[in-house]
Protein backbone atom coordinates (compact mmCIF):
# COMPACT_ATOMS: atom_id res chain seq x y z
CA UNK A 1 -159.91 -264.50 -7.97
CA UNK A 2 -157.21 -260.95 -6.48
CA UNK A 3 -153.72 -260.66 -8.34
CA UNK A 4 -151.61 -258.39 -7.26
CA UNK A 5 -148.68 -257.15 -9.85
CA UNK A 6 -146.13 -257.19 -7.69
CA UNK A 7 -146.36 -260.86 -7.53
CA UNK A 8 -145.49 -261.09 -11.36
CA UNK A 9 -142.83 -258.88 -10.72
CA UNK A 10 -144.29 -255.49 -11.58
CA UNK A 11 -141.85 -252.60 -9.83
CA UNK A 12 -143.18 -249.25 -7.82
CA UNK A 13 -140.31 -246.75 -8.21
CA UNK A 14 -141.21 -244.73 -11.30
CA UNK A 15 -138.77 -245.69 -13.50
CA UNK A 16 -139.53 -249.04 -14.87
CA UNK A 17 -141.51 -250.22 -17.11
CA UNK A 18 -144.16 -252.52 -16.46
CA UNK A 19 -146.02 -252.96 -19.15
CA UNK A 20 -145.28 -256.95 -19.69
CA UNK A 21 -145.82 -257.88 -15.97
CA UNK A 22 -149.84 -256.03 -15.86
CA UNK A 23 -150.23 -257.05 -18.81
CA UNK A 24 -149.85 -261.42 -17.73
CA UNK A 25 -152.12 -260.70 -14.92
CA UNK A 26 -154.60 -259.60 -16.69
CA UNK A 27 -153.87 -262.47 -18.56
CA UNK A 28 -153.73 -264.97 -16.25
CA UNK A 29 -156.76 -262.88 -14.47
CA UNK A 30 -159.47 -263.50 -18.11
CA UNK A 31 -159.39 -267.19 -18.06
CA UNK A 32 -161.27 -267.00 -14.69
CA UNK A 33 -162.42 -263.93 -14.52
CA UNK A 34 -162.01 -261.79 -11.69
CA UNK A 35 -159.40 -258.54 -10.32
CA UNK A 36 -156.10 -257.34 -11.00
CA UNK A 37 -154.59 -255.22 -8.03
CA UNK A 38 -152.08 -252.01 -8.00
CA UNK A 39 -151.23 -251.46 -4.89
CA UNK A 40 -149.66 -248.40 -3.57
CA UNK A 41 -146.90 -247.00 -5.49
CA UNK A 42 -145.87 -245.80 -8.99
CA UNK A 43 -146.01 -248.47 -11.16
CA UNK A 44 -144.68 -246.91 -15.31
CA UNK A 45 -145.84 -248.47 -17.77
CA UNK A 46 -146.43 -248.44 -21.48
CA UNK A 47 -150.00 -248.88 -23.19
CA UNK A 48 -152.20 -251.99 -21.22
CA UNK A 49 -155.10 -253.63 -22.97
CA UNK A 50 -157.86 -254.96 -20.69
CA UNK A 51 -160.07 -258.44 -20.62
CA UNK A 52 -163.82 -259.35 -20.72
CA UNK A 53 -164.71 -259.96 -17.14
CA UNK A 54 -161.69 -258.15 -15.70
CA UNK A 55 -161.12 -255.20 -12.77
CA UNK A 56 -158.72 -253.29 -12.47
CA UNK A 57 -158.40 -252.04 -9.32
CA UNK A 58 -156.06 -248.95 -8.03
CA UNK A 59 -155.80 -249.77 -4.40
CA UNK A 60 -155.17 -245.87 -2.64
CA UNK A 61 -151.99 -244.17 -2.18
CA UNK A 62 -151.26 -246.16 -6.22
CA UNK A 63 -150.72 -244.16 -9.33
CA UNK A 64 -150.65 -245.68 -12.46
CA UNK A 65 -147.91 -243.58 -14.47
CA UNK A 66 -148.69 -243.61 -18.51
CA UNK A 67 -145.23 -243.81 -20.41
CA UNK A 68 -144.26 -241.20 -22.66
CA UNK A 69 -142.07 -242.91 -24.41
CA UNK A 70 -143.03 -244.05 -28.07
CA UNK A 71 -142.17 -246.61 -28.26
CA UNK A 72 -143.72 -247.92 -25.39
CA UNK A 73 -146.85 -247.92 -26.57
CA UNK A 74 -148.74 -250.68 -28.37
CA UNK A 75 -150.39 -250.26 -31.79
CA UNK A 76 -153.89 -252.35 -31.44
CA UNK A 77 -154.77 -252.08 -35.71
CA UNK A 78 -156.00 -254.52 -36.35
CA UNK A 79 -158.18 -254.67 -33.23
CA UNK A 80 -158.59 -251.05 -33.70
CA UNK A 81 -161.76 -250.48 -35.65
CA UNK A 82 -163.35 -247.28 -34.99
CA UNK A 83 -159.98 -245.57 -34.11
CA UNK A 84 -159.46 -242.87 -36.40
CA UNK A 85 -157.07 -239.90 -35.52
CA UNK A 86 -155.89 -241.21 -32.12
CA UNK A 87 -153.42 -238.92 -31.35
CA UNK A 88 -150.47 -241.36 -31.40
CA UNK A 89 -152.13 -244.23 -30.18
CA UNK A 90 -153.60 -245.09 -26.84
CA UNK A 91 -152.37 -245.62 -22.31
CA UNK A 92 -155.39 -248.15 -21.51
CA UNK A 93 -157.35 -249.92 -24.39
CA UNK A 94 -159.44 -252.43 -24.43
CA UNK A 95 -162.04 -253.67 -27.97
CA UNK A 96 -164.77 -255.54 -28.09
CA UNK A 97 -165.04 -257.15 -24.44
CA UNK A 98 -167.62 -257.08 -22.39
CA UNK A 99 -167.86 -256.51 -17.99
CA UNK A 100 -164.60 -254.62 -17.61
CA UNK A 101 -164.04 -252.26 -14.68
CA UNK A 102 -160.84 -249.84 -13.62
CA UNK A 103 -162.09 -248.84 -10.00
CA UNK A 104 -160.49 -247.68 -6.91
CA UNK A 105 -158.94 -244.45 -4.74
CA UNK A 106 -155.45 -244.18 -7.18
CA UNK A 107 -154.49 -242.21 -9.87
CA UNK A 108 -153.83 -243.01 -13.88
CA UNK A 109 -151.23 -240.15 -14.55
CA UNK A 110 -150.82 -239.19 -18.06
CA UNK A 111 -147.91 -236.94 -17.85
CA UNK A 112 -148.93 -234.44 -20.02
CA UNK A 113 -146.77 -231.65 -17.84
CA UNK A 114 -144.26 -233.22 -20.48
CA UNK A 115 -145.29 -232.13 -23.10
CA UNK A 116 -146.85 -229.28 -23.00
CA UNK A 117 -144.68 -225.81 -22.99
CA UNK A 118 -146.02 -222.05 -22.72
CA UNK A 119 -144.65 -220.07 -25.04
CA UNK A 120 -146.39 -216.78 -24.46
CA UNK A 121 -148.07 -216.47 -27.52
CA UNK A 122 -151.19 -213.86 -25.74
CA UNK A 123 -148.54 -211.23 -25.02
CA UNK A 124 -148.64 -212.05 -20.59
CA UNK A 125 -151.82 -213.46 -19.82
CA UNK A 126 -151.36 -216.80 -20.16
CA UNK A 127 -154.41 -218.43 -20.55
CA UNK A 128 -154.29 -219.57 -23.72
CA UNK A 129 -153.88 -223.25 -25.13
CA UNK A 130 -150.05 -223.99 -24.53
CA UNK A 131 -147.72 -224.73 -26.90
CA UNK A 132 -147.58 -228.34 -27.51
CA UNK A 133 -143.75 -230.38 -28.31
CA UNK A 134 -143.42 -233.83 -28.02
CA UNK A 135 -145.02 -237.21 -27.90
CA UNK A 136 -148.53 -238.02 -26.26
CA UNK A 137 -151.05 -240.63 -26.27
CA UNK A 138 -154.66 -241.38 -25.32
CA UNK A 139 -154.38 -242.16 -21.78
CA UNK A 140 -157.77 -244.29 -22.46
CA UNK A 141 -159.72 -245.55 -25.54
CA UNK A 142 -162.31 -248.14 -24.71
CA UNK A 143 -164.15 -249.42 -27.49
CA UNK A 144 -167.22 -251.67 -27.54
CA UNK A 145 -167.27 -252.95 -24.81
CA UNK A 146 -170.58 -253.87 -22.81
CA UNK A 147 -170.73 -253.33 -19.18
CA UNK A 148 -168.07 -251.02 -18.31
CA UNK A 149 -167.87 -249.52 -14.97
CA UNK A 150 -165.84 -246.57 -13.85
CA UNK A 151 -165.46 -246.00 -10.61
CA UNK A 152 -163.61 -243.56 -7.71
CA UNK A 153 -160.20 -242.94 -9.52
CA UNK A 154 -158.66 -240.09 -10.29
CA UNK A 155 -157.11 -239.41 -14.26
CA UNK A 156 -154.57 -236.19 -13.63
CA UNK A 157 -152.53 -234.64 -16.22
CA UNK A 158 -153.62 -236.12 -19.39
CA UNK A 159 -152.19 -234.43 -22.49
CA UNK A 160 -154.98 -236.11 -24.45
CA UNK A 161 -158.15 -236.78 -24.07
CA UNK A 162 -158.94 -238.68 -20.53
CA UNK A 163 -161.61 -241.30 -20.86
CA UNK A 164 -162.78 -242.23 -24.73
CA UNK A 165 -165.32 -244.55 -24.74
CA UNK A 166 -166.07 -245.31 -28.49
CA UNK A 167 -168.91 -247.41 -29.41
CA UNK A 168 -169.77 -248.48 -26.11
CA UNK A 169 -173.09 -249.52 -23.83
CA UNK A 170 -174.95 -249.83 -20.74
CA UNK A 171 -171.58 -247.82 -19.24
CA UNK A 172 -171.65 -246.33 -15.62
CA UNK A 173 -168.83 -244.20 -14.62
CA UNK A 174 -169.52 -243.01 -11.12
CA UNK A 175 -167.56 -240.24 -8.56
CA UNK A 176 -164.51 -240.26 -10.37
CA UNK A 177 -162.27 -236.90 -10.54
CA UNK A 178 -160.66 -235.38 -13.26
CA UNK A 179 -157.91 -233.13 -12.94
CA UNK A 180 -156.09 -232.03 -15.95
CA UNK A 181 -153.61 -229.37 -16.81
CA UNK A 182 -156.80 -226.24 -16.86
CA UNK A 183 -154.59 -225.09 -20.57
CA UNK A 184 -153.41 -228.46 -22.29
CA UNK A 185 -155.31 -228.53 -25.39
CA UNK A 186 -156.81 -231.72 -26.10
CA UNK A 187 -157.67 -232.63 -22.81
CA UNK A 188 -160.82 -233.90 -22.25
CA UNK A 189 -162.26 -235.15 -18.89
CA UNK A 190 -164.38 -237.68 -20.94
CA UNK A 191 -165.67 -237.71 -24.31
CA UNK A 192 -168.20 -241.02 -25.01
CA UNK A 193 -168.53 -241.41 -28.45
CA UNK A 194 -170.95 -243.65 -30.22
CA UNK A 195 -172.18 -244.80 -27.01
CA UNK A 196 -175.50 -246.01 -26.08
CA UNK A 197 -176.73 -246.23 -22.46
CA UNK A 198 -174.61 -244.38 -20.14
CA UNK A 199 -174.80 -242.77 -16.95
CA UNK A 200 -172.38 -240.24 -15.54
CA UNK A 201 -172.21 -239.02 -12.05
CA UNK A 202 -170.45 -237.77 -9.72
CA UNK A 203 -167.80 -236.79 -10.63
CA UNK A 204 -165.41 -233.49 -10.53
CA UNK A 205 -163.60 -232.95 -13.76
CA UNK A 206 -161.64 -229.49 -14.40
CA UNK A 207 -159.68 -229.74 -18.29
CA UNK A 208 -158.40 -227.04 -20.52
CA UNK A 209 -160.05 -228.88 -23.36
CA UNK A 210 -164.24 -229.96 -22.46
CA UNK A 211 -165.38 -231.86 -19.44
CA UNK A 212 -168.02 -233.99 -21.06
CA UNK A 213 -168.44 -234.04 -24.57
CA UNK A 214 -170.57 -236.60 -26.54
CA UNK A 215 -169.53 -237.35 -30.10
CA UNK A 216 -170.83 -239.13 -33.38
CA UNK A 217 -166.93 -239.22 -34.65
CA UNK A 218 -167.38 -240.78 -38.54
CA UNK A 219 -165.78 -244.10 -38.24
CA UNK A 220 -167.49 -244.74 -34.89
CA UNK A 221 -170.79 -243.70 -36.35
CA UNK A 222 -170.61 -246.18 -39.23
CA UNK A 223 -169.75 -249.00 -36.71
CA UNK A 224 -171.54 -248.68 -34.10
CA UNK A 225 -174.39 -246.40 -35.10
CA UNK A 226 -176.36 -243.09 -33.07
CA UNK A 227 -175.06 -242.05 -29.58
CA UNK A 228 -178.07 -241.97 -27.64
CA UNK A 229 -179.50 -242.60 -23.93
CA UNK A 230 -177.16 -240.28 -22.18
CA UNK A 231 -177.80 -239.07 -18.30
CA UNK A 232 -174.69 -236.85 -17.67
CA UNK A 233 -176.20 -235.71 -13.24
CA UNK A 234 -174.41 -234.47 -10.34
CA UNK A 235 -170.89 -232.95 -11.43
CA UNK A 236 -168.75 -230.14 -11.07
CA UNK A 237 -167.43 -229.26 -14.55
CA UNK A 238 -164.36 -226.36 -14.92
CA UNK A 239 -162.97 -225.85 -18.75
CA UNK A 240 -161.38 -223.27 -20.73
CA UNK A 241 -163.81 -224.92 -23.58
CA UNK A 242 -167.40 -226.13 -23.21
CA UNK A 243 -168.02 -227.69 -19.29
CA UNK A 244 -171.44 -230.09 -20.93
CA UNK A 245 -171.18 -229.99 -24.91
CA UNK A 246 -172.46 -231.73 -27.75
CA UNK A 247 -170.65 -231.79 -30.76
CA UNK A 248 -168.68 -231.15 -33.27
CA UNK A 249 -168.13 -234.57 -34.27
CA UNK A 250 -171.69 -235.34 -36.05
CA UNK A 251 -171.50 -237.86 -38.47
CA UNK A 252 -174.13 -239.64 -36.94
CA UNK A 253 -177.32 -238.36 -34.54
CA UNK A 254 -177.33 -237.70 -30.98
CA UNK A 255 -180.02 -237.70 -28.80
CA UNK A 256 -182.14 -238.64 -25.30
CA UNK A 257 -179.67 -237.04 -23.69
CA UNK A 258 -179.83 -235.20 -20.14
CA UNK A 259 -177.03 -232.89 -18.83
CA UNK A 260 -178.51 -231.85 -14.65
CA UNK A 261 -177.28 -230.69 -11.30
CA UNK A 262 -174.51 -230.04 -12.70
CA UNK A 263 -171.92 -226.97 -11.05
CA UNK A 264 -169.87 -224.87 -14.29
CA UNK A 265 -166.98 -223.44 -12.85
CA UNK A 266 -165.17 -220.19 -15.43
CA UNK A 267 -165.94 -222.20 -18.23
CA UNK A 268 -165.77 -219.92 -21.89
CA UNK A 269 -168.98 -222.39 -21.54
CA UNK A 270 -172.04 -223.99 -19.80
CA UNK A 271 -173.07 -226.01 -22.27
CA UNK A 272 -172.24 -226.09 -27.00
CA UNK A 273 -174.36 -227.95 -28.85
CA UNK A 274 -172.58 -228.37 -32.49
CA UNK A 275 -173.85 -230.18 -35.99
CA UNK A 276 -171.37 -229.69 -38.45
CA UNK A 277 -170.83 -233.40 -40.40
CA UNK A 278 -175.05 -234.32 -40.73
CA UNK A 279 -176.11 -235.65 -37.88
CA UNK A 280 -179.13 -234.79 -35.50
CA UNK A 281 -179.08 -233.72 -32.86
CA UNK A 282 -182.85 -233.54 -30.35
CA UNK A 283 -184.63 -234.69 -27.50
CA UNK A 284 -181.85 -233.29 -25.38
CA UNK A 285 -182.91 -232.01 -21.88
CA UNK A 286 -180.80 -229.76 -19.64
CA UNK A 287 -181.59 -228.32 -16.10
CA UNK A 288 -180.20 -227.12 -13.63
CA UNK A 289 -177.34 -225.36 -14.08
CA UNK A 290 -175.60 -223.32 -11.55
CA UNK A 291 -171.97 -221.23 -12.11
CA UNK A 292 -170.52 -218.83 -14.65
CA UNK A 293 -168.57 -218.71 -17.63
CA UNK A 294 -165.79 -216.17 -19.04
CA UNK A 295 -163.76 -214.66 -21.74
CA UNK A 296 -160.29 -216.03 -21.53
CA UNK A 297 -157.65 -214.19 -23.86
CA UNK A 298 -156.18 -215.74 -27.40
CA UNK A 299 -153.53 -216.87 -28.53
CA UNK A 300 -151.74 -213.93 -30.75
CA UNK A 301 -147.79 -214.98 -31.01
CA UNK A 302 -148.19 -218.26 -32.60
CA UNK A 303 -148.20 -218.94 -36.84
CA UNK A 304 -151.81 -220.14 -35.82
CA UNK A 305 -153.60 -218.24 -33.33
CA UNK A 306 -154.61 -221.14 -30.64
CA UNK A 307 -158.34 -219.82 -29.55
CA UNK A 308 -160.53 -221.42 -27.00
CA UNK A 309 -163.82 -222.48 -28.21
CA UNK A 310 -166.50 -219.42 -26.52
CA UNK A 311 -166.39 -216.52 -25.03
CA UNK A 312 -168.47 -216.45 -22.08
CA UNK A 313 -171.45 -217.51 -23.51
CA UNK A 314 -174.35 -219.36 -21.24
CA UNK A 315 -175.69 -221.36 -23.74
CA UNK A 316 -174.25 -222.13 -27.30
CA UNK A 317 -175.83 -223.33 -30.97
CA UNK A 318 -174.54 -223.87 -33.64
CA UNK A 319 -175.44 -225.29 -36.86
CA UNK A 320 -173.21 -224.57 -39.81
CA UNK A 321 -170.58 -225.43 -42.01
CA UNK A 322 -167.29 -226.40 -41.90
CA UNK A 323 -164.55 -224.40 -43.26
CA UNK A 324 -164.12 -224.39 -46.80
CA UNK A 325 -166.97 -226.56 -47.30
CA UNK A 326 -170.85 -226.25 -47.67
CA UNK A 327 -171.99 -229.64 -46.73
CA UNK A 328 -174.85 -230.10 -45.20
CA UNK A 329 -174.88 -229.25 -41.52
CA UNK A 330 -177.88 -231.15 -39.57
CA UNK A 331 -180.04 -230.53 -37.74
CA UNK A 332 -180.92 -229.60 -34.28
CA UNK A 333 -184.50 -229.84 -32.37
CA UNK A 334 -186.42 -230.18 -29.75
CA UNK A 335 -184.27 -228.73 -26.80
CA UNK A 336 -184.75 -227.20 -23.25
CA UNK A 337 -182.80 -225.46 -20.49
CA UNK A 338 -184.79 -224.95 -17.52
CA UNK A 339 -183.64 -223.57 -14.47
CA UNK A 340 -179.99 -222.54 -16.02
CA UNK A 341 -178.46 -219.73 -12.80
CA UNK A 342 -174.83 -218.97 -14.34
CA UNK A 343 -173.50 -214.57 -14.60
CA UNK A 344 -172.06 -214.68 -18.07
CA UNK A 345 -169.76 -212.51 -20.58
CA UNK A 346 -171.86 -212.36 -24.22
CA UNK A 347 -174.55 -213.50 -25.68
CA UNK A 348 -177.24 -216.17 -25.26
CA UNK A 349 -176.43 -217.61 -29.16
CA UNK A 350 -178.13 -219.36 -31.41
CA UNK A 351 -177.14 -219.60 -34.51
CA UNK A 352 -178.21 -222.21 -37.81
CA UNK A 353 -178.02 -222.34 -41.17
CA UNK A 354 -180.45 -221.61 -44.49
CA UNK A 355 -180.68 -225.26 -44.78
CA UNK A 356 -179.95 -225.78 -41.43
CA UNK A 357 -182.87 -224.29 -39.24
CA UNK A 358 -182.56 -224.63 -35.56
CA UNK A 359 -186.11 -225.51 -34.29
CA UNK A 360 -188.17 -225.98 -31.28
CA UNK A 361 -185.70 -224.66 -28.21
CA UNK A 362 -187.15 -223.34 -24.90
CA UNK A 363 -184.81 -221.90 -21.77
CA UNK A 364 -186.99 -221.49 -18.91
CA UNK A 365 -187.15 -220.96 -15.66
CA UNK A 366 -183.55 -219.95 -15.83
CA UNK A 367 -181.86 -216.49 -14.49
CA UNK A 368 -178.51 -215.28 -16.12
CA UNK A 369 -176.34 -211.74 -15.65
CA UNK A 370 -174.46 -210.63 -18.03
CA UNK A 371 -171.33 -209.04 -14.96
CA UNK A 372 -168.27 -208.80 -15.43
CA UNK A 373 -165.47 -211.56 -14.76
CA UNK A 374 -162.37 -211.62 -17.34
CA UNK A 375 -160.27 -207.99 -17.96
CA UNK A 376 -161.10 -209.22 -21.70
CA UNK A 377 -164.38 -206.75 -23.50
CA UNK A 378 -166.41 -207.96 -24.81
CA UNK A 379 -167.01 -208.11 -28.25
CA UNK A 380 -166.02 -210.82 -30.88
CA UNK A 381 -168.19 -213.93 -31.53
CA UNK A 382 -166.59 -217.13 -32.01
CA UNK A 383 -168.72 -219.88 -34.30
CA UNK A 384 -164.96 -222.54 -34.43
CA UNK A 385 -165.17 -224.63 -36.19
CA UNK A 386 -166.39 -222.56 -39.51
CA UNK A 387 -165.96 -219.63 -42.59
CA UNK A 388 -167.46 -216.95 -39.74
CA UNK A 389 -164.96 -218.18 -36.35
CA UNK A 390 -164.04 -215.33 -34.52
CA UNK A 391 -165.32 -212.28 -35.96
CA UNK A 392 -166.22 -208.02 -34.09
CA UNK A 393 -170.33 -208.36 -33.48
CA UNK A 394 -172.19 -206.28 -31.11
CA UNK A 395 -172.82 -208.47 -28.05
CA UNK A 396 -176.89 -208.27 -27.48
CA UNK A 397 -178.44 -209.99 -23.83
CA UNK A 398 -180.01 -212.92 -26.36
CA UNK A 399 -178.81 -213.47 -30.39
CA UNK A 400 -180.45 -215.83 -32.97
CA UNK A 401 -180.42 -216.58 -36.67
CA UNK A 402 -181.87 -218.90 -38.84
CA UNK A 403 -184.23 -220.16 -35.47
CA UNK A 404 -187.66 -221.44 -35.88
CA UNK A 405 -189.21 -221.46 -32.67
CA UNK A 406 -187.99 -220.08 -29.65
CA UNK A 407 -189.36 -219.89 -25.72
CA UNK A 408 -187.31 -217.86 -23.58
CA UNK A 409 -188.91 -217.11 -20.02
CA UNK A 410 -187.31 -215.67 -16.97
CA UNK A 411 -185.08 -212.96 -15.18
CA UNK A 412 -181.88 -212.26 -17.79
CA UNK A 413 -179.94 -209.19 -16.22
CA UNK A 414 -176.59 -206.72 -17.37
CA UNK A 415 -174.16 -205.98 -14.03
CA UNK A 416 -173.74 -202.32 -14.44
CA UNK A 417 -170.18 -203.76 -14.75
CA UNK A 418 -171.10 -204.41 -18.42
CA UNK A 419 -173.20 -202.11 -18.63
CA UNK A 420 -171.96 -200.45 -23.04
CA UNK A 421 -170.60 -204.28 -23.75
CA UNK A 422 -173.72 -206.19 -23.34
CA UNK A 423 -176.86 -204.81 -25.02
CA UNK A 424 -180.37 -205.49 -23.30
CA UNK A 425 -182.00 -205.77 -27.26
CA UNK A 426 -181.68 -209.15 -28.72
CA UNK A 427 -180.51 -209.38 -32.48
CA UNK A 428 -183.09 -211.58 -34.12
CA UNK A 429 -182.14 -212.66 -37.65
CA UNK A 430 -183.99 -214.76 -39.84
CA UNK A 431 -186.40 -216.36 -37.07
CA UNK A 432 -189.55 -217.01 -36.26
CA UNK A 433 -191.82 -217.98 -33.51
CA UNK A 434 -190.33 -216.59 -31.23
CA UNK A 435 -191.63 -216.03 -27.82
CA UNK A 436 -189.85 -213.85 -25.18
CA UNK A 437 -191.21 -213.53 -21.71
CA UNK A 438 -188.57 -211.19 -19.24
């Protein structure tokens, strides 16, 4: 059965808060199950709580616009078991639910344009993260949903994470598009956090922060356990941070993950894997990744230096301590890269610690070309977040520290545009069982 929100009095004028009307349609639909229809038009709303056995369908030409007013965002503190550090609540929300679908050809608008400010902190490059001036809510937060589907819709201009799934299982995200400001801080694309049995495919994501990032945040891990059995395939990604990322929040384990057949475009990093909080990342397969990575400007004219994480690395693995901490970071092991084709500006970077050695990494059948693409010269390593953070360093094609077991096979070449900036000699520190065939 279908429930049209206009039958409940919703007005498509982009100004009226339709939260009560939309929620009433969802409540009626949840009694027997069915579809809540958002027809063509611009419907402004405060927080909407989705319910079990309900499909929220956005018709072509429809826009569901998130209110930027704090009074329109509802605090579900009693249900929000694992939400920790969530900034100012969320727009679309569900918790402890089953069989929820968000689908259609319409758009969910986060109105990030109302909170981001270009204060020229990077001296005219206009590349560093924008300043934030105003209230911002997460676009979507879905916790402990079993049988979640997100299909076809467009997320537009999020001011915080676009699609955060915490402790969800049996998830399909298929054919969605995310178009966020590519200088927006924290406007991640898709964040599976402590989720299991997830497929993400056929998506186009443009964001300032990470495009797709797997996490095990502390409250989610404590309640729902490890993040595992994740397949991400056939996506086109642009980010000024990492296109495909695991970490840095690693309170629990993250395992059995496939990243495959993805195009990355103008990203600070193609693939980034971090442990910082004691978890183990293991049994990860990355294959058929093509595109380019490049360096962007850092902010210099603020009391803090806003930076993207990454300086153009094709592959980045880091097991290290958080700033000011010496707690065991965790373990990275059994990671395979195959058929990687990238143009990049910084090193293949694999760095562990004495008590957190990176183990058994394979990079095979790959071709990486170091070619100048930005106006910024190489010459720094970036290990954020850590005590080392960003520091000057000669850039080799391959850098390892505390790595045990690494195989690198393929074609690795330096274009004349970066000769003198990227060194053809690798740097291997405190590392063993290294096999290089190039």
